[in-house]
Amino acid sequence: QVQLVESGGGLVQAGGSLRLSCAASGSIFRIDAMGWYRQAPGKQRELVATITSGGRTDYANSVKGRFTISRDSAKNTLYLQMNTLKFEDTAVYYCNAAVLPIGTIHPYAYWGQGTQVTISS
């Protein structure tokens, strides 16, 4: 079994910062790409940022220049540093990872349970 657990969400004023973490654990042989997604009330889940195992990053236009995705491969942990937060960043943020579990030959996509980020205007 593989688990992804997010942390770091909360309530912050517009213009503030938060740092999200996502720790992967379980029967992990290798983690490939990882990413952050978010879902606001009444909206579809959307991609926020991704990072490959080699460290290449990609961002949604709405967060470029404000958010930074990073990972610590030794700790199987993903991060999202969010600065200059806006009211429209309010959403549940989900961690996603392409994981090759021990004893398998194909990677699977795993999701965390989500962490609420609320920005007050």
N, CA, C and O atoms as a DFTB+ gen file, in Angstrom:
484 C
 N C O
     1  1       0.832      -1.190       0.000
     2  2       0.000       0.000       0.000
     3  2       0.872       1.247       0.000
     4  3       1.959       1.266       0.577
     5  1       0.379       2.272      -0.651
     6  2       1.053       3.560      -0.714
     7  2       0.090       4.626      -0.210
     8  3      -1.086       4.626      -0.575
     9  1       0.576       5.522       0.617
    10  2      -0.245       6.613       1.128
    11  2       0.450       7.945       0.862
    12  3       1.673       8.062       0.950
    13  1      -0.364       8.938       0.537
    14  2       0.084      10.316       0.418
    15  2      -0.677      11.136       1.457
    16  3      -1.907      11.102       1.508
    17  1       0.056      11.863       2.272
    18  2      -0.575      12.654       3.318
    19  2      -0.127      14.104       3.194
    20  3       1.057      14.418       3.318
    21  1      -1.106      14.989       2.943
    22  2      -0.803      16.416       2.833
    23  2      -0.904      17.090       4.191
    24  3      -1.612      16.623       5.083
    25  1      -0.193      18.186       4.331
    26  2      -0.275      19.014       5.530
    27  2       0.112      20.434       5.166
    28  3       0.674      20.686       4.101
    29  1      -0.199      21.365       6.072
    30  2       0.226      22.741       5.878
    31  2      -0.857      23.699       5.441
    32  3      -0.615      24.901       5.342
    33  1      -2.056      23.188       5.175
    34  2      -3.133      24.084       4.798
    35  2      -3.594      24.924       5.974
    36  3      -3.182      24.700       7.112
    37  1      -4.458      25.898       5.687
    38  2      -4.976      26.734       6.755
    39  2      -5.616      27.991       6.222
    40  3      -5.895      28.116       5.030
    41  1      -5.845      28.927       7.134
    42  2      -6.459      30.215       6.803
    43  2      -5.395      31.297       6.863
    44  3      -4.668      31.411       7.850
    45  1      -5.307      32.085       5.810
    46  2      -4.306      33.151       5.762
    47  2      -4.905      34.332       5.018
    48  3      -5.780      34.159       4.169
    49  1      -4.441      35.515       5.332
    50  2      -4.925      36.716       4.657
    51  2      -4.330      36.841       3.254
    52  3      -3.249      36.321       2.977
    53  1      -5.032      37.520       2.401
    54  2      -4.516      37.783       1.067
    55  2      -3.160      38.476       1.167
    56  3      -2.956      39.372       1.986
    57  1      -2.243      38.034       0.311
    58  2      -0.884      38.556       0.350
    59  2       0.059      37.736       1.186
    60  3       1.273      37.932       1.144
    61  1      -0.497      36.815       1.949
    62  2       0.323      35.988       2.823
    63  2       0.894      34.769       2.120
    64  3       0.786      34.624       0.902
    65  1       1.506      33.890       2.917
    66  2       2.181      32.709       2.387
    67  2       1.789      31.466       3.171
    68  3       1.438      31.533       4.349
    69  1       1.859      30.345       2.493
    70  2       1.687      29.035       3.109
    71  2       2.631      28.064       2.419
    72  3       3.010      28.254       1.263
    73  1       3.000      27.027       3.147
    74  2       3.806      25.962       2.561
    75  2       3.122      24.625       2.789
    76  3       2.918      24.203       3.927
    77  1       2.774      23.972       1.705
    78  2       2.149      22.662       1.792
    79  2       3.210      21.572       1.675
    80  3       4.216      21.731       0.984
    81  1       2.961      20.469       2.363
    82  2       3.823      19.302       2.266
    83  2       2.981      18.082       1.939
    84  3       1.798      18.019       2.275
    85  1       3.596      17.126       1.287
    86  2       2.941      15.859       0.959
    87  2       3.962      14.751       1.163
    88  3       4.948      14.661       0.431
    89  1       3.723      13.915       2.153
    90  2       4.639      12.826       2.458
    91  2       4.093      11.508       1.909
    92  3       2.961      11.120       2.200
    93  1       4.902      10.843       1.127
    94  2       4.528       9.539       0.582
    95  2       5.166       8.446       1.419
    96  3       6.329       8.549       1.809
    97  1       4.401       7.400       1.693
    98  2       4.927       6.294       2.495
    99  2       4.317       4.984       2.019
   100  3       3.338       4.966       1.273
   101  1       4.914       3.896       2.466
   102  2       4.400       2.586       2.107
   103  2       5.405       1.809       1.281
   104  3       6.613       2.032       1.368
   105  1       4.887       0.894       0.478
   106  2       5.727       0.002      -0.321
   107  2       6.138       0.676      -1.619
   108  3       5.644       0.340      -2.695
   109  1       7.043       1.622      -1.501
   110  2       7.455       2.439      -2.638
   111  2       8.794       1.980      -3.171
   112  3       9.779       1.915      -2.434
   113  1       8.827       1.659      -4.462
   114  2      10.104       1.365      -5.112
   115  2      10.676       2.634      -5.731
   116  3      11.866       2.926      -5.614
   117  1       9.788       3.382      -6.396
   118  2      10.227       4.602      -7.058
   119  2       9.046       5.548      -7.229
   120  3       7.917       5.116      -7.457
   121  1       9.322       6.849      -7.116
   122  2       8.316       7.858      -7.401
   123  2       8.747       8.637      -8.627
   124  3       9.859       9.164      -8.669
   125  1       7.891       8.716      -9.613
   126  2       8.204       9.468     -10.824
   127  2       7.678      10.891     -10.661
   128  3       8.043      11.568      -9.700
   129  1       6.845      11.352     -11.560
   130  2       6.340      12.722     -11.463
   131  2       5.416      12.895     -10.261
   132  3       4.713      11.971      -9.850
   133  1       5.441      14.096      -9.720
   134  2       4.542      14.455      -8.618
   135  2       3.904      15.804      -8.944
   136  3       4.429      16.580      -9.742
   137  1       2.782      16.059      -8.321
   138  2       2.123      17.320      -8.626
   139  2       1.130      17.750      -7.577
   140  3       0.732      16.973      -6.709
   141  1       0.743      18.991      -7.675
   142  2      -0.300      19.556      -6.836
   143  2      -1.479      19.950      -7.721
   144  3      -1.309      20.522      -8.798
   145  1      -2.664      19.632      -7.242
   146  2      -3.901      20.017      -7.899
   147  2      -4.765      20.721      -6.857
   148  3      -4.520      20.614      -5.655
   149  1      -5.767      21.435      -7.329
   150  2      -6.682      22.074      -6.389
   151  2      -8.100      22.061      -6.947
   152  3      -8.323      22.012      -8.156
   153  1      -9.037      22.106      -6.025
   154  2     -10.439      22.129      -6.415
   155  2     -11.187      23.126      -5.538
   156  3     -11.290      22.958      -4.323
   157  1     -11.698      24.152      -6.174
   158  2     -12.488      25.159      -5.474
   159  2     -13.960      24.730      -5.498
   160  3     -14.359      23.937      -6.351
   161  1     -14.757      25.247      -4.576
   162  2     -16.177      24.870      -4.534
   163  2     -16.878      25.146      -5.859
   164  3     -16.784      26.247      -6.402
   165  1     -17.574      24.149      -6.372
   166  2     -18.318      24.314      -7.612
   167  2     -17.488      24.278      -8.868
   168  3     -18.003      24.504      -9.963
   169  1     -16.191      23.993      -8.725
   170  2     -15.308      23.969      -9.894
   171  2     -14.643      22.612     -10.042
   172  3     -14.615      21.816      -9.103
   173  1     -14.109      22.356     -11.225
   174  2     -13.390      21.121     -11.458
   175  2     -11.996      21.193     -10.862
   176  3     -11.433      22.271     -10.670
   177  1     -11.453      20.013     -10.573
   178  2     -10.083      19.957     -10.084
   179  2      -9.151      20.434     -11.200
   180  3      -9.318      20.069     -12.363
   181  1      -8.168      21.256     -10.823
   182  2      -7.254      21.797     -11.814
   183  2      -5.799      21.594     -11.391
   184  3      -5.478      21.506     -10.206
   185  1      -4.943      21.522     -12.388
   186  2      -3.521      21.352     -12.139
   187  2      -2.930      22.664     -11.633
   188  3      -3.218      23.734     -12.170
   189  1      -2.113      22.571     -10.608
   190  2      -1.415      23.746     -10.082
   191  2       0.046      23.732     -10.522
   192  3       0.543      24.702     -11.095
   193  1       0.727      22.619     -10.248
   194  2       2.144      22.531     -10.578
   195  2       2.569      21.069     -10.581
   196  3       2.005      20.236      -9.871
   197  1       3.579      20.779     -11.397
   198  2       4.125      19.429     -11.443
   199  2       5.650      19.479     -11.388
   200  3       6.263      20.499     -11.705
   201  1       6.245      18.372     -10.984
   202  2       7.697      18.258     -10.961
   203  2       8.063      16.831     -11.312
   204  3       7.492      15.883     -10.774
   205  1       9.027      16.680     -12.224
   206  2       9.460      15.344     -12.613
   207  2      10.493      14.811     -11.621
   208  3      10.937      15.528     -10.725
   209  1      10.860      13.567     -11.793
   210  2      11.880      12.992     -10.924
   211  2      13.220      13.677     -11.138
   212  3      14.082      13.648     -10.260
   213  1      13.396      14.287     -12.294
   214  2      14.628      15.005     -12.581
   215  2      14.613      16.460     -12.154
   216  3      15.612      17.168     -12.291
   217  1      13.469      16.907     -11.633
   218  2      13.387      18.266     -11.115
   219  2      12.802      19.294     -12.064
   220  3      12.764      20.481     -11.739
   221  1      12.344      18.862     -13.233
   222  2      11.730      19.813     -14.157
   223  2      10.344      20.167     -13.661
   224  3       9.557      19.292     -13.299
   225  1      10.051      21.461     -13.647
   226  2       8.787      21.945     -13.099
   227  2       7.913      22.590     -14.170
   228  3       8.392      23.040     -15.211
   229  1       6.627      22.617     -13.880
   230  2       5.664      23.272     -14.751
   231  2       4.556      23.826     -13.868
   232  3       4.197      23.227     -12.854
   233  1       4.014      24.985     -14.266
   234  2       3.026      25.663     -13.433
   235  2       1.824      26.119     -14.251
   236  3       1.934      26.413     -15.441
   237  1       0.689      26.169     -13.592
   238  2      -0.463      26.820     -14.197
   239  2      -0.163      28.312     -14.314
   240  3       0.533      28.879     -13.472
   241  1      -0.685      28.934     -15.347
   242  2      -0.410      30.356     -15.546
   243  2      -0.851      31.192     -14.343
   244  3      -0.230      32.205     -14.023
   245  1      -1.909      30.768     -13.692
   246  2      -2.468      31.547     -12.593
   247  2      -1.561      31.602     -11.365
   248  3      -1.744      32.457     -10.498
   249  1      -0.582      30.694     -11.287
   250  2       0.282      30.664     -10.096
   251  2       1.746      30.931     -10.416
   252  3       2.572      31.000      -9.505
   253  1       2.081      31.082     -11.688
   254  2       3.474      31.328     -12.064
   255  2       4.003      32.585     -11.392
   256  3       3.344      33.624     -11.370
   257  1       5.200      32.467     -10.847
   258  2       5.810      33.595     -10.171
   259  2       5.412      33.746      -8.718
   260  3       6.020      34.525      -7.984
   261  1       4.391      33.003      -8.290
   262  2       3.943      33.075      -6.894
   263  2       4.145      31.758      -6.154
   264  3       4.438      31.761      -4.958
   265  1       3.993      30.648      -6.839
   266  2       4.115      29.326      -6.226
   267  2       5.401      28.659      -6.693
   268  3       5.854      28.868      -7.818
   269  1       5.983      27.848      -5.806
   270  2       7.169      27.076      -6.153
   271  2       6.984      25.640      -5.688
   272  3       6.747      25.385      -4.507
   273  1       7.093      24.706      -6.623
   274  2       7.004      23.291      -6.290
   275  2       8.413      22.731      -6.144
   276  3       9.313      23.102      -6.898
   277  1       8.603      21.845      -5.183
   278  2       9.900      21.208      -4.989
   279  2       9.674      19.837      -4.358
   280  3       8.575      19.523      -3.900
   281  1      10.720      19.037      -4.343
   282  2      10.607      17.712      -3.752
   283  2      11.919      17.323      -3.106
   284  3      12.997      17.752      -3.518
   285  1      11.795      16.493      -2.075
   286  2      12.952      15.896      -1.430
   287  2      12.828      14.403      -1.684
   288  3      12.086      13.704      -0.994
   289  1      13.551      13.926      -2.666
   290  2      13.411      12.525      -3.060
   291  2      13.868      11.568      -1.966
   292  3      13.340      10.462      -1.853
   293  1      14.823      11.972      -1.174
   294  2      15.303      11.112      -0.086
   295  2      14.221      10.892       0.969
   296  3      14.191       9.861       1.640
   297  1      13.335      11.876       1.102
   298  2      12.273      11.795       2.094
   299  2      10.918      11.458       1.461
   300  3       9.909      11.365       2.160
   301  1      10.901      11.277       0.144
   302  2       9.630      11.026      -0.559
   303  2       8.593      12.090      -0.223
   304  3       7.428      11.783       0.027
   305  1       9.027      13.327      -0.221
   306  2       8.156      14.421       0.185
   307  2       8.107      15.492      -0.888
   308  3       9.118      15.852      -1.490
   309  1       6.896      15.990      -1.107
   310  2       6.636      17.044      -2.082
   311  2       6.230      18.300      -1.336
   312  3       5.573      18.236      -0.297
   313  1       6.629      19.446      -1.879
   314  2       6.304      20.724      -1.240
   315  2       5.667      21.674      -2.250
   316  3       5.845      21.547      -3.462
   317  1       4.920      22.628      -1.704
   318  2       4.407      23.727      -2.517
   319  2       4.493      24.989      -1.673
   320  3       3.735      25.166      -0.719
   321  1       5.419      25.859      -2.033
   322  2       5.533      27.159      -1.379
   323  2       4.627      28.127      -2.113
   324  3       4.785      28.354      -3.312
   325  1       3.679      28.695      -1.389
   326  2       2.703      29.596      -1.990
   327  2       2.876      30.986      -1.396
   328  3       2.691      31.181      -0.195
   329  1       3.224      31.932      -2.222
   330  2       3.420      33.321      -1.793
   331  2       2.407      34.223      -2.481
   332  3       1.788      33.853      -3.479
   333  1       2.259      35.407      -1.925
   334  2       1.347      36.409      -2.492
   335  2      -0.012      35.774      -2.785
   336  3      -0.543      35.891      -3.889
   337  1      -0.549      35.117      -1.797
   338  2      -1.798      34.392      -1.984
   339  2      -2.962      35.334      -2.261
   340  3      -3.035      36.441      -1.730
   341  1      -3.866      34.859      -3.109
   342  2      -5.040      35.628      -3.503
   343  2      -6.310      34.892      -3.066
   344  3      -6.291      33.687      -2.816
   345  1      -7.390      35.629      -2.983
   346  2      -8.659      35.032      -2.592
   347  2      -9.002      33.854      -3.502
   348  3      -9.536      32.841      -3.049
   349  1      -8.689      33.999      -4.791
   350  2      -9.041      32.946      -5.751
   351  2      -8.165      31.700      -5.628
   352  3      -8.399      30.720      -6.335
   353  1      -7.175      31.715      -4.759
   354  2      -6.389      30.513      -4.487
   355  2      -7.091      29.599      -3.490
   356  3      -6.635      28.484      -3.236
   357  1      -8.190      30.066      -2.929
   358  2      -8.935      29.250      -1.968
   359  2      -9.434      27.971      -2.629
   360  3     -10.121      28.013      -3.649
   361  1      -9.081      26.837      -2.037
   362  2      -9.444      25.543      -2.614
   363  2      -8.940      24.440      -1.691
   364  3      -8.199      24.688      -0.740
   365  1      -9.359      23.221      -1.996
   366  2      -8.730      22.046      -1.394
   367  2      -7.582      21.651      -2.310
   368  3      -7.771      21.478      -3.514
   369  1      -6.401      21.511      -1.742
   370  2      -5.211      21.189      -2.512
   371  2      -4.885      19.702      -2.325
   372  3      -4.838      19.189      -1.207
   373  1      -4.665      19.037      -3.450
   374  2      -4.403      17.606      -3.461
   375  2      -3.014      17.327      -4.019
   376  3      -2.554      17.970      -4.962
   377  1      -2.374      16.359      -3.409
   378  2      -1.086      15.869      -3.873
   379  2      -1.326      14.653      -4.760
   380  3      -2.197      13.828      -4.485
   381  1      -0.543      14.556      -5.820
   382  2      -0.626      13.428      -6.746
   383  2       0.777      12.934      -7.037
   384  3       1.707      13.727      -7.178
   385  1       0.926      11.610      -7.125
   386  2       2.243      11.051      -7.421
   387  2       2.106       9.794      -8.265
   388  3       1.216       8.971      -8.049
   389  1       3.000       9.667      -9.222
   390  2       3.098       8.438     -10.017
   391  2       4.106       7.539      -9.318
   392  3       5.308       7.807      -9.335
   393  1       3.613       6.479      -8.707
   394  2       4.439       5.627      -7.853
   395  2       4.540       4.230      -8.436
   396  3       3.552       3.636      -8.867
   397  1       5.775       3.721      -8.434
   398  2       5.997       2.322      -8.778
   399  2       6.114       1.556      -7.458
   400  3       7.158       1.614      -6.809
   401  1       5.073       0.847      -7.053
   402  2       5.149       0.103      -5.798
   403  2       6.128      -1.063      -5.918
   404  3       6.396      -1.556      -7.014
   405  1       6.651      -1.488      -4.785
   406  2       7.539      -2.646      -4.742
   407  2       6.802      -3.866      -5.273
   408  3       5.668      -4.145      -4.884
   409  1       7.467      -4.585      -6.168
   410  2       6.887      -5.817      -6.685
   411  2       5.992      -5.647      -7.886
   412  3       5.382      -6.613      -8.344
   413  1       5.899      -4.428      -8.412
   414  2       5.070      -4.180      -9.593
   415  2       5.950      -3.701     -10.742
   416  3       7.118      -3.366     -10.545
   417  1       5.378      -3.673     -11.938
   418  2       6.150      -3.230     -13.101
   419  2       5.569      -1.994     -13.743
   420  3       6.164      -1.440     -14.668
   421  1       4.410      -1.546     -13.269
   422  2       3.794      -0.348     -13.819
   423  2       3.509       0.648     -12.701
   424  3       3.071       0.258     -11.619
   425  1       3.756       1.937     -12.959
   426  2       3.432       2.939     -11.925
   427  2       1.930       3.168     -11.833
   428  3       1.198       2.981     -12.805
   429  1       1.498       3.565     -10.684
   430  2       0.107       3.902     -10.429
   431  2       0.022       5.340      -9.947
   432  3       0.965       5.860      -9.351
   433  1      -1.106       5.978     -10.208
   434  2      -1.338       7.340      -9.723
   435  2      -2.019       7.277      -8.370
   436  3      -3.066       6.648      -8.213
   437  1      -1.420       7.927      -7.409
   438  2      -1.986       7.992      -6.059
   439  2      -2.328       9.436      -5.727
   440  3      -1.691      10.376      -6.201
   441  1      -3.363       9.583      -4.890
   442  2      -3.823      10.896      -4.457
   443  2      -3.831      10.975      -2.938
   444  3      -4.095       9.989      -2.250
   445  1      -3.540      12.156      -2.436
   446  2      -3.716      12.407      -1.018
   447  2      -5.160      12.750      -0.726
   448  3      -5.992      12.814      -1.631
   449  1      -5.452      12.973       0.553
   450  2      -6.822      13.231       0.968
   451  2      -7.209      14.707       0.810
   452  3      -8.386      15.058       0.890
   453  1      -6.233      15.545       0.593
   454  2      -6.488      16.970       0.398
   455  2      -6.298      17.784       1.656
   456  3      -6.493      17.287       2.765
   457  1      -5.919      19.029       1.483
   458  2      -5.776      19.966       2.595
   459  2      -6.407      21.296       2.190
   460  3      -6.181      21.797       1.088
   461  1      -7.195      21.852       3.094
   462  2      -7.938      23.074       2.778
   463  2      -7.047      24.301       2.904
   464  3      -6.353      24.484       3.904
   465  1      -7.080      25.128       1.883
   466  2      -6.404      26.428       1.907
   467  2      -7.476      27.496       1.720
   468  3      -8.194      27.505       0.720
   469  1      -7.572      28.391       2.692
   470  2      -8.576      29.443       2.637
   471  2      -7.883      30.796       2.746
   472  3      -7.127      31.047       3.684
   473  1      -8.152      31.655       1.780
   474  2      -7.561      32.983       1.750
   475  2      -8.654      34.002       2.045
   476  3      -9.672      34.049       1.355
   477  1      -8.440      34.801       3.052
   478  2      -9.402      35.842       3.388
   479  2      -9.001      37.133       2.693
   480  3      -7.826      37.495       2.635
   481  1      -9.991      37.803       2.178
   482  2      -9.712      39.036       1.431
   483  2      -9.737      40.250       2.340
   484  3      -9.522      41.371       1.878
